[in-house]
Amino acid sequence: MSLMLMLGISLTVAAGVLLALSRDLFRLIVGLAVLGSATNLIVFMAARPGSLIPPLVEAGTQQLSTAAANPLPQALVLTAIVIGFALLCFALVLGAWLAGNSAGDADQLRDAEPAATDAVKPPVLEP
Amino acid sequence: MLVLSPLLVPLITALLTALLARHAAMQTRVSVLGAATQLIFAAMLLIDVLQGGRQSVALGNWPLPYAIEFAADALSAAMVLIAALLGFATVLFGRHWNETGMGMPGLQPLLHGLLAATAAVFLAADLFNLYVWFELMLISVLGLLVLGGKRRHGDAAFKYFAVSMLGTLLMLGAVGMIYGATGHLNFSALRAASIQPGLAGALPAYIGLLLLAVLLKAGAFPLFAWLPASYHTLPAPLLALVGGLLTKVAAYVLLRLLADVFVATPGVLIEALGWLALATMLSGVLGAAYHWDLRRILAFHIVSQIGYLLFGIALATPAGAAGTVFFLLHNILVKAALFLIAGLMWASAGHYDLRRIGGLYLARPLLAVLFLVSAFSLVGVPPTTGFWGKFLLLREAFDQGRYVWGGVALAVGLLTLYSMSKIWVEGFWKPHPMQQPDHGPAQLRPAATALPATAYTAVMLLSLVILIMGIFPDPFIRYVDAATARFWTGALR
Amino acid sequence: MPRSALLTQAARPLYWLMLAAAVWILLRGHNAPGGGFIGGLVAVAGSSLLAITLGPAVARRLQPLAPLPLAMSGVGLALLAGLAGVATGMPFLTHVWTDMGLSTVMLFDVGVFLAVWGALTGYVFALLDNGRQTP
């Protein structure tokens, strides 16, 4: 079971890295999203999921049953998903905006960089 | 409850300013008021901590170590206060500031969201909570980066996003594995758990991963390329806030994690950190020496100053930690003041590029004086804050026999002097390039009007604090000594 | 793009149905799997359905508030829920129950619901406007 999950996670990481290395902005975003899912799985696995009983306090009792799953990893992963989701949504809107402004490829992201001809010495300015 | 106030007040301010998005004047007023309130609460928290020691609150009244804990010790309280001071100064500065990216309805909510998240990172006493607020900080900055709406802003924001997302994932993975190995997330519980001998094999690897993530966010060598690629697209007040705070928050996290939580971190990681610090210092200052754009010069100096902070952390003693904290407080203020002054230079002379401006010494003498205060502080001329910060760090380095580290740090100080003199000579002394010879007084940008008084007030406020900290460093040094006395020793609070 | 007549006709009823389901999931989360976040996501799915078939303008009109104020009021409700505990002298976010089965937990969950609904529909509408207005 653990071995299968480990293989699955490794494959997901590999797919994510491959996509994230692309120069196409949307592939990059999807790659980071896939990497994010892999990371969430890693967190979930690292916290050793055991029981499959939902961690809810039964009616009439005051304590969680000892057979129930550990709620903490679930809370951690849910929070991580929300954060990853927010970043991903932002990136998608930004990517769409950039693509709409003819900068859908990483090579075209040059607007915030100094001009390639920038000399070390200051040029003589025209009056 | 006071512990949470520096976090709740800006959150409420962010809410109010978002709801007032259509009423620009009212929104700005609420924003200034909110920032002032946060400053007052932060000062009250500091006084409280000075009198009563560490204050902590466990959310939801859950038992520790399982509750989400927020705690303020002397270090956190000082960081929160300085961040609130910077927040107030930037909000004040931005009040009548007109530059691409200012005046958007989303600016004030995002700015206060950033302040809330920063305060929360300083106060978090729980690894996962730290991660969450760190990400909220990055989300706010991403929002601020795109406000300008030009292609360069999208470009900068995307690069920032891609790199910080990678850092986020590394951090999350590391936090998850540390939880898996120790079963804890709370700092106190982690400190106790991390010295168990059974963990000596796996834990250092996870801590290394966590360090990598934090170093990426701090802008350490060789992972700093995102910083000068994105920061300079922000308008001056936001640049001061983001450039002054963000990477320093990461440095604080690093200090907290290494010196206070994972005290059993193997020496090889710390040694590596020291050499990385030297590379960071050098690459930052050399990058700055190449550039002519004021904002890029200062952005590269952020990297260089982060090097000093990492260097102080790598000294791995309470004295080194004290120097680091002093330097941290000094650097947040000085860096922000310099960015704000760069903004005023832009507004007076019409350009951020040093080759296209000049004559500011004659035209704006007060600005020249304010620049000198901050520039001397950044270089470390006695008796300024930078001098005391570097003095504390170097004394400890030479005491430890780290002559190479200390020597490089001194050389970097000289190169910093070079950059600052470049700004001084090019921006202030040389005549404006558009000025005709023998053509009356120094010429400024054609439509240069009087600078907003609020902007000057904000810079003077920061400069005043820098001067006080430089001329009367004793109480501040005593404070940081006390704040870090138990660091690196594994002693409990 | 040719519109599907069936989808255009079905979009509004489906939207209300999905909203009802979202609210049911939100309330169910009180003592069974479910909750504000998941409910909010279902509501976002409903709004997105409307926005894709009939345009973002229609979807905006059928929301109680514009996306940003909606999200902010959600965060505000969650904050209020946290502060209610402080009013009783307990730490922030300590939850308070009343005898009628109402509680600040519920208030917090409604806040999460609204925050998710507002924030994500904001993104969806921005994307459908072809990213012309950044959020």
Coordinates of C-alpha atoms in Angstrom, one line a residue, chain A residues 54 56 78 81-82 85-87 89-94 96-97 100, chain C residues 31-33 37 41 120 122-124 126-127 130-135:
Chain A
P54 CA -14.3 10.2 9.9
L56 CA -16.5 13.3 14.1
L78 CA -7.4 21.1 3.5
I81 CA -5.4 22.9 -0.7
V82 CA -7.2 26.2 -0.1
F85 CA -6.2 26.9 -4.9
A86 CA -6.1 30.6 -4.2
L87 CA -2.6 30.9 -5.7
C89 CA -6.7 30.9 -9.4
F90 CA -4.6 34.0 -9.3
A91 CA -2.1 32.6 -11.6
L92 CA -4.7 31.5 -14.1
V93 CA -6.2 35.0 -14.3
L94 CA -2.8 36.5 -14.6
A96 CA -4.9 34.7 -19.2
W97 CA -4.2 38.4 -19.0
G100 CA -4.2 38.2 -24.0
Chain C
N31 CA -22.5 17.4 12.5
A32 CA -21.7 15.3 9.5
P33 CA -19.2 15.6 6.7
F37 CA -15.9 25.4 2.3
L41 CA -17.5 25.5 -3.8
L120 CA -13.7 32.3 -6.4
G122 CA -14.4 37.0 -8.5
Y123 CA -11.7 34.9 -10.2
V124 CA -14.2 33.1 -12.5
A126 CA -12.4 37.9 -14.2
L127 CA -11.3 34.9 -16.3
N130 CA -10.9 37.5 -20.7
G131 CA -8.8 38.7 -17.9
R132 CA -9.4 42.3 -19.0
Q133 CA -10.0 43.4 -15.4
T134 CA -7.5 42.0 -12.9
P135 CA -9.0 41.4 -9.5

